[in-house]
Amino acid sequence: MDEQTILLSCAFGIPLVVIALIIGAVGFILRRVRPDLYMTEEEKREAEKRLWAEMNGVNYTDNKDNKDLHKE
């Protein structure tokens, strides 16, 4: 590789890699801090039911038999 090719790859490649790493880090942090952004509506309802059961001292499992725990 000649000097011009190395300079061009450094000038354009490294900033793109840095930008991609920043975007990946932000996505990772958001996934940890705000998981509801990545949930489907059904998953949000299940999480809401679990929270309600936890706050009221009810033993909530993922069984479909417990539909009457939290009626909306």
JSON list of C-alpha atoms in Angstrom, two decimals:
[
{"chain": "A", "resi": 1, "resn": "MET", "atom": "CA", "xyz": [0.00, 0.00, 0.00]},
{"chain": "A", "resi": 2, "resn": "ASP", "atom": "CA", "xyz": [1.23, 3.43, -0.80]},
{"chain": "A", "resi": 3, "resn": "GLU", "atom": "CA", "xyz": [1.15, 6.41, 1.51]},
{"chain": "A", "resi": 4, "resn": "GLN", "atom": "CA", "xyz": [-1.89, 8.00, -0.19]},
{"chain": "A", "resi": 5, "resn": "THR", "atom": "CA", "xyz": [-4.04, 4.90, 0.35]},
{"chain": "A", "resi": 6, "resn": "ILE", "atom": "CA", "xyz": [-3.09, 4.70, 4.00]},
{"chain": "A", "resi": 7, "resn": "LEU", "atom": "CA", "xyz": [-3.91, 8.38, 4.52]},
{"chain": "A", "resi": 8, "resn": "LEU", "atom": "CA", "xyz": [-7.30, 8.02, 2.79]},
{"chain": "A", "resi": 9, "resn": "SER", "atom": "CA", "xyz": [-8.25, 4.97, 4.83]},
{"chain": "A", "resi": 10, "resn": "CYS", "atom": "CA", "xyz": [-7.27, 6.77, 8.02]},
{"chain": "A", "resi": 11, "resn": "ALA", "atom": "CA", "xyz": [-9.12, 9.91, 7.00]},
{"chain": "A", "resi": 12, "resn": "PHE", "atom": "CA", "xyz": [-12.38, 8.12, 6.19]},
{"chain": "A", "resi": 13, "resn": "GLY", "atom": "CA", "xyz": [-12.22, 4.72, 7.87]},
{"chain": "A", "resi": 14, "resn": "ILE", "atom": "CA", "xyz": [-11.32, 5.64, 11.42]},
{"chain": "A", "resi": 15, "resn": "PRO", "atom": "CA", "xyz": [-14.04, 8.30, 11.88]},
{"chain": "A", "resi": 16, "resn": "LEU", "atom": "CA", "xyz": [-16.65, 5.86, 10.53]},
{"chain": "A", "resi": 17, "resn": "VAL", "atom": "CA", "xyz": [-15.51, 3.18, 12.96]},
{"chain": "A", "resi": 18, "resn": "VAL", "atom": "CA", "xyz": [-15.59, 5.67, 15.84]},
{"chain": "A", "resi": 19, "resn": "ILE", "atom": "CA", "xyz": [-19.10, 6.80, 14.89]},
{"chain": "A", "resi": 20, "resn": "ALA", "atom": "CA", "xyz": [-20.26, 3.16, 14.67]},
{"chain": "A", "resi": 21, "resn": "LEU", "atom": "CA", "xyz": [-18.79, 2.43, 18.11]},
{"chain": "A", "resi": 22, "resn": "ILE", "atom": "CA", "xyz": [-20.52, 5.47, 19.61]},
{"chain": "A", "resi": 23, "resn": "ILE", "atom": "CA", "xyz": [-23.87, 4.43, 18.11]},
{"chain": "A", "resi": 24, "resn": "GLY", "atom": "CA", "xyz": [-23.37, 0.89, 19.42]},
{"chain": "A", "resi": 25, "resn": "ALA", "atom": "CA", "xyz": [-22.54, 2.16, 22.90]},
{"chain": "A", "resi": 26, "resn": "VAL", "atom": "CA", "xyz": [-25.60, 4.42, 22.99]},
{"chain": "A", "resi": 27, "resn": "GLY", "atom": "CA", "xyz": [-27.80, 1.52, 21.85]},
{"chain": "A", "resi": 28, "resn": "PHE", "atom": "CA", "xyz": [-26.32, -0.77, 24.50]},
{"chain": "A", "resi": 29, "resn": "ILE", "atom": "CA", "xyz": [-26.85, 1.81, 27.25]},
{"chain": "A", "resi": 30, "resn": "LEU", "atom": "CA", "xyz": [-30.42, 2.52, 26.13]},
{"chain": "A", "resi": 31, "resn": "ARG", "atom": "CA", "xyz": [-31.18, -1.19, 26.11]},
{"chain": "A", "resi": 32, "resn": "ARG", "atom": "CA", "xyz": [-30.02, -1.43, 29.73]},
{"chain": "A", "resi": 33, "resn": "VAL", "atom": "CA", "xyz": [-31.60, 1.80, 30.97]},
{"chain": "A", "resi": 34, "resn": "ARG", "atom": "CA", "xyz": [-34.85, 1.82, 28.96]},
{"chain": "A", "resi": 35, "resn": "PRO", "atom": "CA", "xyz": [-35.72, -1.76, 27.95]},
{"chain": "A", "resi": 36, "resn": "ASP", "atom": "CA", "xyz": [-39.31, -0.70, 27.28]},
{"chain": "A", "resi": 37, "resn": "LEU", "atom": "CA", "xyz": [-38.12, 1.00, 24.08]},
{"chain": "A", "resi": 38, "resn": "TYR", "atom": "CA", "xyz": [-37.32, -2.43, 22.65]},
{"chain": "A", "resi": 39, "resn": "MET", "atom": "CA", "xyz": [-40.39, -4.30, 23.93]},
{"chain": "A", "resi": 40, "resn": "THR", "atom": "CA", "xyz": [-43.43, -5.29, 21.95]},
{"chain": "A", "resi": 41, "resn": "GLU", "atom": "CA", "xyz": [-46.85, -4.28, 23.26]},
{"chain": "A", "resi": 42, "resn": "GLU", "atom": "CA", "xyz": [-47.44, -7.80, 24.57]},
{"chain": "A", "resi": 43, "resn": "GLU", "atom": "CA", "xyz": [-44.15, -7.77, 26.48]},
{"chain": "A", "resi": 44, "resn": "LYS", "atom": "CA", "xyz": [-45.05, -4.38, 27.96]},
{"chain": "A", "resi": 45, "resn": "ARG", "atom": "CA", "xyz": [-48.39, -5.75, 29.19]},
{"chain": "A", "resi": 46, "resn": "GLU", "atom": "CA", "xyz": [-46.67, -8.77, 30.75]},
{"chain": "A", "resi": 47, "resn": "ALA", "atom": "CA", "xyz": [-44.13, -6.53, 32.49]},
{"chain": "A", "resi": 48, "resn": "GLU", "atom": "CA", "xyz": [-46.95, -4.34, 33.77]},
{"chain": "A", "resi": 49, "resn": "LYS", "atom": "CA", "xyz": [-48.75, -7.39, 35.17]},
{"chain": "A", "resi": 50, "resn": "ARG", "atom": "CA", "xyz": [-45.55, -8.59, 36.87]},
{"chain": "A", "resi": 51, "resn": "LEU", "atom": "CA", "xyz": [-45.01, -5.16, 38.41]},
{"chain": "A", "resi": 52, "resn": "TRP", "atom": "CA", "xyz": [-48.61, -5.01, 39.65]},
{"chain": "A", "resi": 53, "resn": "ALA", "atom": "CA", "xyz": [-48.30, -8.49, 41.17]},
{"chain": "A", "resi": 54, "resn": "GLU", "atom": "CA", "xyz": [-44.98, -7.64, 42.81]},
{"chain": "A", "resi": 55, "resn": "MET", "atom": "CA", "xyz": [-46.34, -4.44, 44.32]},
{"chain": "A", "resi": 56, "resn": "ASN", "atom": "CA", "xyz": [-49.40, -6.27, 45.69]},
{"chain": "A", "resi": 57, "resn": "GLY", "atom": "CA", "xyz": [-47.52, -9.28, 47.02]},
{"chain": "A", "resi": 58, "resn": "VAL", "atom": "CA", "xyz": [-49.09, -11.72, 44.58]},
{"chain": "A", "resi": 59, "resn": "ASN", "atom": "CA", "xyz": [-47.02, -14.63, 43.27]},
{"chain": "A", "resi": 60, "resn": "TYR", "atom": "CA", "xyz": [-47.08, -14.05, 39.52]},
{"chain": "A", "resi": 61, "resn": "THR", "atom": "CA", "xyz": [-45.86, -16.64, 37.05]},
{"chain": "A", "resi": 62, "resn": "ASP", "atom": "CA", "xyz": [-45.81, -16.57, 33.27]},
{"chain": "A", "resi": 63, "resn": "ASN", "atom": "CA", "xyz": [-48.54, -19.21, 33.10]},
{"chain": "A", "resi": 64, "resn": "LYS", "atom": "CA", "xyz": [-51.47, -18.28, 30.92]},
{"chain": "A", "resi": 65, "resn": "ASP", "atom": "CA", "xyz": [-53.81, -19.46, 33.72]},
{"chain": "A", "resi": 66, "resn": "ASN", "atom": "CA", "xyz": [-53.24, -16.26, 35.71]},
{"chain": "A", "resi": 67, "resn": "LYS", "atom": "CA", "xyz": [-55.05, -13.91, 33.34]},
{"chain": "A", "resi": 68, "resn": "ASP", "atom": "CA", "xyz": [-57.37, -12.59, 36.03]},
{"chain": "A", "resi": 69, "resn": "LEU", "atom": "CA", "xyz": [-54.61, -11.11, 38.23]},
{"chain": "A", "resi": 70, "resn": "HIS", "atom": "CA", "xyz": [-54.69, -7.66, 36.71]},
{"chain": "A", "resi": 71, "resn": "LYS", "atom": "CA", "xyz": [-57.74, -6.76, 34.71]},
{"chain": "A", "resi": 72, "resn": "GLU", "atom": "CA", "xyz": [-57.48, -3.59, 32.69]}
]
